[in-house]
PDB file of C-alpha atoms in Angstrom:
ATOM      1  CA  UNK A   1     -60.659  69.894-126.999  1.00 50.00           C
ATOM      2  CA  UNK A   2     -57.932  67.510-128.874  1.00 49.00           C
ATOM      3  CA  UNK A   3     -55.962  69.304-131.516  1.00 50.00           C
ATOM      4  CA  UNK A   4     -55.176  67.527-134.625  1.00 48.00           C
ATOM      5  CA  UNK A   5     -51.743  67.745-136.334  1.00 46.00           C
ATOM      6  CA  UNK A   6     -51.801  70.225-139.179  1.00 44.00           C
ATOM      7  CA  UNK A   7     -51.873  68.350-142.715  1.00 41.00           C
ATOM      8  CA  UNK A   8     -51.259  71.790-144.647  1.00 44.00           C
ATOM      9  CA  UNK A   9     -49.240  71.385-147.829  1.00 41.00           C
ATOM     10  CA  UNK A  10     -46.519  73.967-148.664  1.00 45.00           C
ATOM     11  CA  UNK A  11     -46.759  74.843-152.312  1.00 44.00           C
ATOM     12  CA  UNK A  12     -43.740  76.183-154.080  1.00 47.00           C
ATOM     13  CA  UNK A  13     -43.830  79.874-155.412  1.00 52.00           C
ATOM     14  CA  UNK A  14     -45.773  80.314-158.932  1.00 49.00           C
ATOM     15  CA  UNK A  15     -42.417  81.038-160.641  1.00 52.00           C
ATOM     16  CA  UNK A  16     -40.403  78.269-159.045  1.00 52.00           C
ATOM     17  CA  UNK A  17     -39.702  75.456-161.441  1.00 51.00           C
ATOM     18  CA  UNK A  18     -40.171  72.150-159.966  1.00 48.00           C
ATOM     19  CA  UNK A  19     -37.218  69.994-161.525  1.00 50.00           C
ATOM     20  CA  UNK A  20     -38.449  66.647-163.029  1.00 48.00           C
ATOM     21  CA  UNK A  21     -35.993  63.482-162.410  1.00 51.00           C
ATOM     22  CA  UNK A  22     -34.456  62.299-165.447  1.00 52.00           C
ATOM     23  CA  UNK A  23     -35.230  58.537-166.138  1.00 57.00           C
ATOM     24  CA  UNK A  24     -32.804  56.039-165.196  1.00 57.00           C
ATOM     25  CA  UNK A  25     -30.751  54.549-167.910  1.00 70.00           C
ATOM     26  CA  UNK A  26     -32.222  51.276-169.150  1.00 74.00           C
ATOM     27  CA  UNK A  27     -30.044  48.051-168.730  1.00 77.00           C
ATOM     28  CA  UNK A  28     -29.980  45.945-171.871  1.00 78.00           C
ATOM     29  CA  UNK A  29     -29.269  42.448-171.089  1.00 72.00           C
ATOM     30  CA  UNK A  30     -29.537  39.486-173.482  1.00 66.00           C
ATOM     31  CA  UNK A  31     -31.717  37.085-171.715  1.00 66.00           C
ATOM     32  CA  UNK A  32     -29.791  33.636-172.575  1.00 61.00           C
ATOM     33  CA  UNK A  33     -31.224  30.214-171.495  1.00 66.00           C
ATOM     34  CA  UNK A  34     -27.540  29.419-170.400  1.00 78.00           C
ATOM     35  CA  UNK A  35     -24.573  28.029-172.297  1.00 86.00           C
ATOM     36  CA  UNK A  36     -23.019  24.855-171.593  1.00 93.00           C
ATOM     37  CA  UNK A  37     -19.635  24.924-173.134  1.00 95.00           C
ATOM     38  CA  UNK A  38     -18.477  21.529-172.186  1.00 96.00           C
ATOM     39  CA  UNK A  39     -21.719  19.970-173.996  1.00 96.00           C
ATOM     40  CA  UNK A  40     -21.404  22.298-177.081  1.00 96.00           C
ATOM     41  CA  UNK A  41     -17.782  21.014-177.339  1.00 97.00           C
ATOM     42  CA  UNK A  42     -18.894  17.417-177.144  1.00 96.00           C
ATOM     43  CA  UNK A  43     -21.525  18.052-179.598  1.00 97.00           C
ATOM     44  CA  UNK A  44     -19.018  19.915-181.629  1.00 97.00           C
ATOM     45  CA  UNK A  45     -16.796  17.337-181.916  1.00 97.00           C
ATOM     46  CA  UNK A  46     -19.573  14.641-182.745  1.00 97.00           C
ATOM     47  CA  UNK A  47     -20.768  16.908-185.722  1.00 97.00           C
ATOM     48  CA  UNK A  48     -17.186  17.119-187.315  1.00 97.00           C
ATOM     49  CA  UNK A  49     -16.738  13.283-186.810  1.00 97.00           C
ATOM     50  CA  UNK A  50     -19.891  12.691-188.498  1.00 97.00           C
ATOM     51  CA  UNK A  51     -18.944  14.773-191.500  1.00 96.00           C
ATOM     52  CA  UNK A  52     -15.695  12.565-191.613  1.00 97.00           C
ATOM     53  CA  UNK A  53     -13.203  15.174-189.951  1.00 96.00           C
ATOM     54  CA  UNK A  54     -11.089  13.522-187.743  1.00 94.00           C
ATOM     55  CA  UNK A  55      -9.960  15.803-184.935  1.00 94.00           C
ATOM     56  CA  UNK A  56      -6.941  13.425-183.609  1.00 92.00           C
ATOM     57  CA  UNK A  57      -4.514  15.666-185.004  1.00 94.00           C
ATOM     58  CA  UNK A  58      -2.511  18.309-183.468  1.00 94.00           C
ATOM     59  CA  UNK A  59      -3.942  20.825-185.417  1.00 94.00           C
ATOM     60  CA  UNK A  60      -7.678  19.775-185.283  1.00 95.00           C
ATOM     61  CA  UNK A  61      -7.516  18.495-181.497  1.00 94.00           C
ATOM     62  CA  UNK A  62      -8.830  21.988-180.405  1.00 96.00           C
ATOM     63  CA  UNK A  63     -11.033  22.747-182.901  1.00 97.00           C
ATOM     64  CA  UNK A  64     -14.390  21.580-181.478  1.00 97.00           C
ATOM     65  CA  UNK A  65     -13.423  24.040-178.412  1.00 97.00           C
ATOM     66  CA  UNK A  66     -12.373  26.643-180.508  1.00 97.00           C
ATOM     67  CA  UNK A  67     -15.564  26.221-182.377  1.00 96.00           C
ATOM     68  CA  UNK A  68     -17.901  26.453-179.290  1.00 97.00           C
ATOM     69  CA  UNK A  69     -16.264  29.541-178.068  1.00 96.00           C
ATOM     70  CA  UNK A  70     -16.489  31.224-181.671  1.00 95.00           C
ATOM     71  CA  UNK A  71     -20.277  30.576-181.679  1.00 95.00           C
ATOM     72  CA  UNK A  72     -20.850  31.310-178.078  1.00 94.00           C
ATOM     73  CA  UNK A  73     -19.129  34.793-178.680  1.00 93.00           C
ATOM     74  CA  UNK A  74     -21.498  35.393-181.944  1.00 93.00           C
ATOM     75  CA  UNK A  75     -24.657  34.737-179.714  1.00 93.00           C
ATOM     76  CA  UNK A  76     -23.527  36.771-176.616  1.00 91.00           C
ATOM     77  CA  UNK A  77     -24.053  40.564-177.087  1.00 89.00           C
ATOM     78  CA  UNK A  78     -22.701  42.822-174.502  1.00 88.00           C
ATOM     79  CA  UNK A  79     -24.826  44.239-171.898  1.00 89.00           C
ATOM     80  CA  UNK A  80     -25.188  48.242-172.086  1.00 85.00           C
ATOM     81  CA  UNK A  81     -27.070  50.984-170.410  1.00 88.00           C
ATOM     82  CA  UNK A  82     -29.482  52.864-172.967  1.00 87.00           C
ATOM     83  CA  UNK A  83     -28.872  56.408-171.845  1.00 88.00           C
ATOM     84  CA  UNK A  84     -30.968  59.182-173.154  1.00 91.00           C
ATOM     85  CA  UNK A  85     -30.582  63.068-172.686  1.00 92.00           C
ATOM     86  CA  UNK A  86     -32.932  66.045-172.553  1.00 94.00           C
ATOM     87  CA  UNK A  87     -33.629  67.599-176.202  1.00 94.00           C
ATOM     88  CA  UNK A  88     -32.999  71.049-174.340  1.00 93.00           C
ATOM     89  CA  UNK A  89     -32.375  73.014-177.504  1.00 93.00           C
ATOM     90  CA  UNK A  90     -35.382  71.335-179.461  1.00 93.00           C
ATOM     91  CA  UNK A  91     -33.149  69.836-182.254  1.00 95.00           C
ATOM     92  CA  UNK A  92     -35.648  68.360-184.938  1.00 93.00           C
ATOM     93  CA  UNK A  93     -33.174  67.477-187.601  1.00 95.00           C
ATOM     94  CA  UNK A  94     -32.215  64.011-188.623  1.00 96.00           C
ATOM     95  CA  UNK A  95     -29.450  62.152-186.270  1.00 96.00           C
ATOM     96  CA  UNK A  96     -27.724  59.562-188.368  1.00 96.00           C
ATOM     97  CA  UNK A  97     -25.083  56.928-187.707  1.00 96.00           C
ATOM     98  CA  UNK A  98     -23.718  55.500-190.712  1.00 96.00           C
ATOM     99  CA  UNK A  99     -21.836  52.461-191.688  1.00 96.00           C
ATOM    100  CA  UNK A 100     -22.378  50.616-188.410  1.00 97.00           C
ATOM    101  CA  UNK A 101     -20.685  47.147-188.640  1.00 97.00           C
ATOM    102  CA  UNK A 102     -23.002  44.386-188.629  1.00 97.00           C
ATOM    103  CA  UNK A 103     -22.294  40.503-188.021  1.00 97.00           C
ATOM    104  CA  UNK A 104     -24.648  38.090-187.281  1.00 97.00           C
ATOM    105  CA  UNK A 105     -25.456  34.260-188.333  1.00 97.00           C
ATOM    106  CA  UNK A 106     -28.262  33.072-190.481  1.00 96.00           C
ATOM    107  CA  UNK A 107     -30.475  31.068-188.734  1.00 96.00           C
ATOM    108  CA  UNK A 108     -31.305  28.635-191.705  1.00 96.00           C
ATOM    109  CA  UNK A 109     -27.549  27.562-192.414  1.00 95.00           C
ATOM    110  CA  UNK A 110     -25.778  28.954-189.132  1.00 95.00           C
ATOM    111  CA  UNK A 111     -23.421  30.634-191.476  1.00 95.00           C
ATOM    112  CA  UNK A 112     -22.320  34.059-190.856  1.00 96.00           C
ATOM    113  CA  UNK A 113     -23.498  37.584-192.707  1.00 96.00           C
ATOM    114  CA  UNK A 114     -21.637  40.450-192.572  1.00 97.00           C
ATOM    115  CA  UNK A 115     -22.132  44.144-193.597  1.00 97.00           C
ATOM    116  CA  UNK A 116     -23.302  47.792-192.197  1.00 97.00           C
ATOM    117  CA  UNK A 117     -26.104  49.359-190.766  1.00 98.00           C
ATOM    118  CA  UNK A 118     -27.322  53.176-191.269  1.00 98.00           C
ATOM    119  CA  UNK A 119     -29.532  54.054-188.322  1.00 98.00           C
ATOM    120  CA  UNK A 120     -31.164  57.369-187.870  1.00 97.00           C
ATOM    121  CA  UNK A 121     -34.108  59.055-186.051  1.00 97.00           C
ATOM    122  CA  UNK A 122     -35.914  62.480-185.578  1.00 97.00           C
ATOM    123  CA  UNK A 123     -35.639  63.426-182.127  1.00 96.00           C
ATOM    124  CA  UNK A 124     -38.549  64.107-179.757  1.00 95.00           C
ATOM    125  CA  UNK A 125     -38.082  65.136-176.246  1.00 94.00           C
ATOM    126  CA  UNK A 126     -35.109  63.168-175.737  1.00 93.00           C
ATOM    127  CA  UNK A 127     -31.878  62.408-177.680  1.00 93.00           C
ATOM    128  CA  UNK A 128     -29.813  59.230-177.298  1.00 92.00           C
ATOM    129  CA  UNK A 129     -26.184  58.487-176.904  1.00 89.00           C
ATOM    130  CA  UNK A 130     -24.598  58.019-180.286  1.00 89.00           C
ATOM    131  CA  UNK A 131     -22.650  54.851-179.100  1.00 92.00           C
ATOM    132  CA  UNK A 132     -26.068  53.602-178.057  1.00 93.00           C
ATOM    133  CA  UNK A 133     -27.096  53.285-181.948  1.00 95.00           C
ATOM    134  CA  UNK A 134     -24.268  50.760-182.512  1.00 96.00           C
ATOM    135  CA  UNK A 135     -24.956  48.956-179.335  1.00 95.00           C
ATOM    136  CA  UNK A 136     -28.915  48.276-180.369  1.00 96.00           C
ATOM    137  CA  UNK A 137     -27.622  46.828-183.575  1.00 97.00           C
ATOM    138  CA  UNK A 138     -25.025  44.477-182.030  1.00 96.00           C
ATOM    139  CA  UNK A 139     -27.802  43.497-179.394  1.00 95.00           C
ATOM    140  CA  UNK A 140     -30.177  42.131-182.026  1.00 96.00           C
ATOM    141  CA  UNK A 141     -27.415  40.768-184.445  1.00 97.00           C
ATOM    142  CA  UNK A 142     -25.950  38.434-181.755  1.00 95.00           C
ATOM    143  CA  UNK A 143     -28.411  35.643-182.378  1.00 94.00           C
ATOM    144  CA  UNK A 144     -29.348  33.514-185.291  1.00 96.00           C
ATOM    145  CA  UNK A 145     -31.155  35.713-187.462  1.00 97.00           C
ATOM    146  CA  UNK A 146     -32.705  36.832-190.750  1.00 97.00           C
ATOM    147  CA  UNK A 147     -31.807  40.317-192.149  1.00 98.00           C
ATOM    148  CA  UNK A 148     -35.278  41.355-192.420  1.00 98.00           C
ATOM    149  CA  UNK A 149     -36.213  40.395-188.764  1.00 98.00           C
ATOM    150  CA  UNK A 150     -32.972  42.333-187.671  1.00 98.00           C
ATOM    151  CA  UNK A 151     -33.921  45.539-189.570  1.00 98.00           C
ATOM    152  CA  UNK A 152     -37.338  45.650-188.110  1.00 98.00           C
ATOM    153  CA  UNK A 153     -36.278  44.814-184.672  1.00 98.00           C
ATOM    154  CA  UNK A 154     -33.654  47.650-184.462  1.00 98.00           C
ATOM    155  CA  UNK A 155     -36.357  50.146-185.664  1.00 98.00           C
ATOM    156  CA  UNK A 156     -38.997  49.057-183.468  1.00 97.00           C
ATOM    157  CA  UNK A 157     -37.163  48.966-180.584  1.00 95.00           C
ATOM    158  CA  UNK A 158     -35.679  52.349-180.902  1.00 96.00           C
ATOM    159  CA  UNK A 159     -39.161  53.714-181.521  1.00 96.00           C
ATOM    160  CA  UNK A 160     -40.594  51.960-178.520  1.00 94.00           C
ATOM    161  CA  UNK A 161     -37.825  53.075-176.066  1.00 91.00           C
ATOM    162  CA  UNK A 162     -37.107  56.665-177.472  1.00 91.00           C
ATOM    163  CA  UNK A 163     -40.453  57.585-178.844  1.00 94.00           C
ATOM    164  CA  UNK A 164     -38.698  59.703-181.730  1.00 96.00           C
ATOM    165  CA  UNK A 165     -40.847  61.505-184.295  1.00 97.00           C
ATOM    166  CA  UNK A 166     -39.385  58.846-186.837  1.00 97.00           C
ATOM    167  CA  UNK A 167     -36.979  56.266-187.060  1.00 98.00           C
ATOM    168  CA  UNK A 168     -34.986  54.738-190.075  1.00 98.00           C
ATOM    169  CA  UNK A 169     -32.752  51.706-190.241  1.00 98.00           C
ATOM    170  CA  UNK A 170     -31.146  50.337-193.428  1.00 98.00           C
ATOM    171  CA  UNK A 171     -28.986  47.161-193.564  1.00 98.00           C
ATOM    172  CA  UNK A 172     -26.807  46.140-196.452  1.00 97.00           C
ATOM    173  CA  UNK A 173     -24.888  42.678-195.914  1.00 97.00           C
ATOM    174  CA  UNK A 174     -23.192  39.723-197.551  1.00 96.00           C
ATOM    175  CA  UNK A 175     -24.861  36.282-196.614  1.00 95.00           C
ATOM    176  CA  UNK A 176     -22.155  33.594-196.940  1.00 94.00           C
ATOM    177  CA  UNK A 177     -24.973  31.114-197.059  1.00 92.00           C
ATOM    178  CA  UNK A 178     -25.556  32.505-200.649  1.00 91.00           C
ATOM    179  CA  UNK A 179     -22.054  33.335-201.623  1.00 89.00           C
ATOM    180  CA  UNK A 180     -20.371  30.215-200.515  1.00 91.00           C
ATOM    181  CA  UNK A 181     -22.813  27.420-200.989  1.00 88.00           C
ATOM    182  CA  UNK A 182     -25.798  26.872-203.063  1.00 86.00           C
ATOM    183  CA  UNK A 183     -25.929  29.314-205.786  1.00 87.00           C
ATOM    184  CA  UNK A 184     -22.561  30.777-204.987  1.00 86.00           C
ATOM    185  CA  UNK A 185     -23.424  34.285-206.030  1.00 86.00           C
ATOM    186  CA  UNK A 186     -19.865  35.713-205.020  1.00 88.00           C
ATOM    187  CA  UNK A 187     -20.054  39.540-204.595  1.00 86.00           C
ATOM    188  CA  UNK A 188     -24.074  39.924-203.977  1.00 88.00           C
ATOM    189  CA  UNK A 189     -25.544  41.519-201.210  1.00 92.00           C
ATOM    190  CA  UNK A 190     -28.828  42.147-199.704  1.00 94.00           C
ATOM    191  CA  UNK A 191     -30.521  45.214-198.501  1.00 96.00           C
ATOM    192  CA  UNK A 192     -33.400  45.867-196.322  1.00 97.00           C
ATOM    193  CA  UNK A 193     -34.904  48.774-195.008  1.00 97.00           C
ATOM    194  CA  UNK A 194     -37.542  49.848-192.064  1.00 97.00           C
ATOM    195  CA  UNK A 195     -38.959  53.194-191.789  1.00 98.00           C
ATOM    196  CA  UNK A 196     -41.277  54.470-189.168  1.00 98.00           C
ATOM    197  CA  UNK A 197     -43.150  57.719-188.244  1.00 97.00           C
ATOM    198  CA  UNK A 198     -42.190  60.779-190.477  1.00 97.00           C
ATOM    199  CA  UNK A 199     -39.422  58.940-192.108  1.00 97.00           C
ATOM    200  CA  UNK A 200     -42.043  56.767-193.774  1.00 97.00           C
ATOM    201  CA  UNK A 201     -44.871  59.060-193.970  1.00 97.00           C
ATOM    202  CA  UNK A 202     -43.248  62.128-195.093  1.00 96.00           C
ATOM    203  CA  UNK A 203     -41.324  61.948-198.662  1.00 96.00           C
ATOM    204  CA  UNK A 204     -38.916  64.778-198.011  1.00 95.00           C
ATOM    205  CA  UNK A 205     -37.856  63.289-194.975  1.00 95.00           C
ATOM    206  CA  UNK A 206     -37.393  59.880-195.947  1.00 95.00           C
ATOM    207  CA  UNK A 207     -35.360  61.179-199.064  1.00 95.00           C
ATOM    208  CA  UNK A 208     -33.083  63.323-196.677  1.00 95.00           C
ATOM    209  CA  UNK A 209     -32.531  60.028-194.676  1.00 96.00           C
ATOM    210  CA  UNK A 210     -31.590  57.612-197.880  1.00 95.00           C
ATOM    211  CA  UNK A 211     -29.442  60.569-199.384  1.00 95.00           C
ATOM    212  CA  UNK A 212     -27.747  61.022-196.181  1.00 93.00           C
ATOM    213  CA  UNK A 213     -27.321  57.088-195.578  1.00 92.00           C
ATOM    214  CA  UNK A 214     -25.654  57.188-198.973  1.00 90.00           C
ATOM    215  CA  UNK A 215     -28.517  55.005-200.814  1.00 86.00           C
ATOM    216  CA  UNK A 216     -29.437  57.598-203.476  1.00 76.00           C
TER     217      UNK A 216
END
């Protein structure tokens, strides 16, 4: 008679907790098509010459290169790991990071807009490292943008990655394409908001978020 090897599975006792592995940190890297600094510098020089700006003086000779490196920096967010932690205490109140610096470039005129973002969420099963709220804002701001899209991208991304009960993002910024040219509305600012989940559907939660963000 042939004896087959045993395939019995040993089960843990009923009162034994089986640890659930924590999710790995999500590496967040901006996918760039490739930056050719030399080609950009040549184009920057041609651009300035076409506008009648000579670059053969000592003070302007390096301007095309500096201009190129400045825009490359504005369009290159730093990579980071999105780290989350178990919400062991069942914290269910608002988490809000206020006055996160925002710098981006208007995609219509390639002129900067700068301001602040207020980003908050109602935790679900996991909570987020606080510095990562600022990292997410930077990640989406470092490219040609419009403020409305930027606001929604930050909120949608946090909702998808964190699965909280609610997300709120408010951005207030001054656009130099409006203050330095055209209408020249010096001192004006633009306010945009995106509210998701409970922060959108529940009036009390929405009011708390806006009040803590200093918007009421």
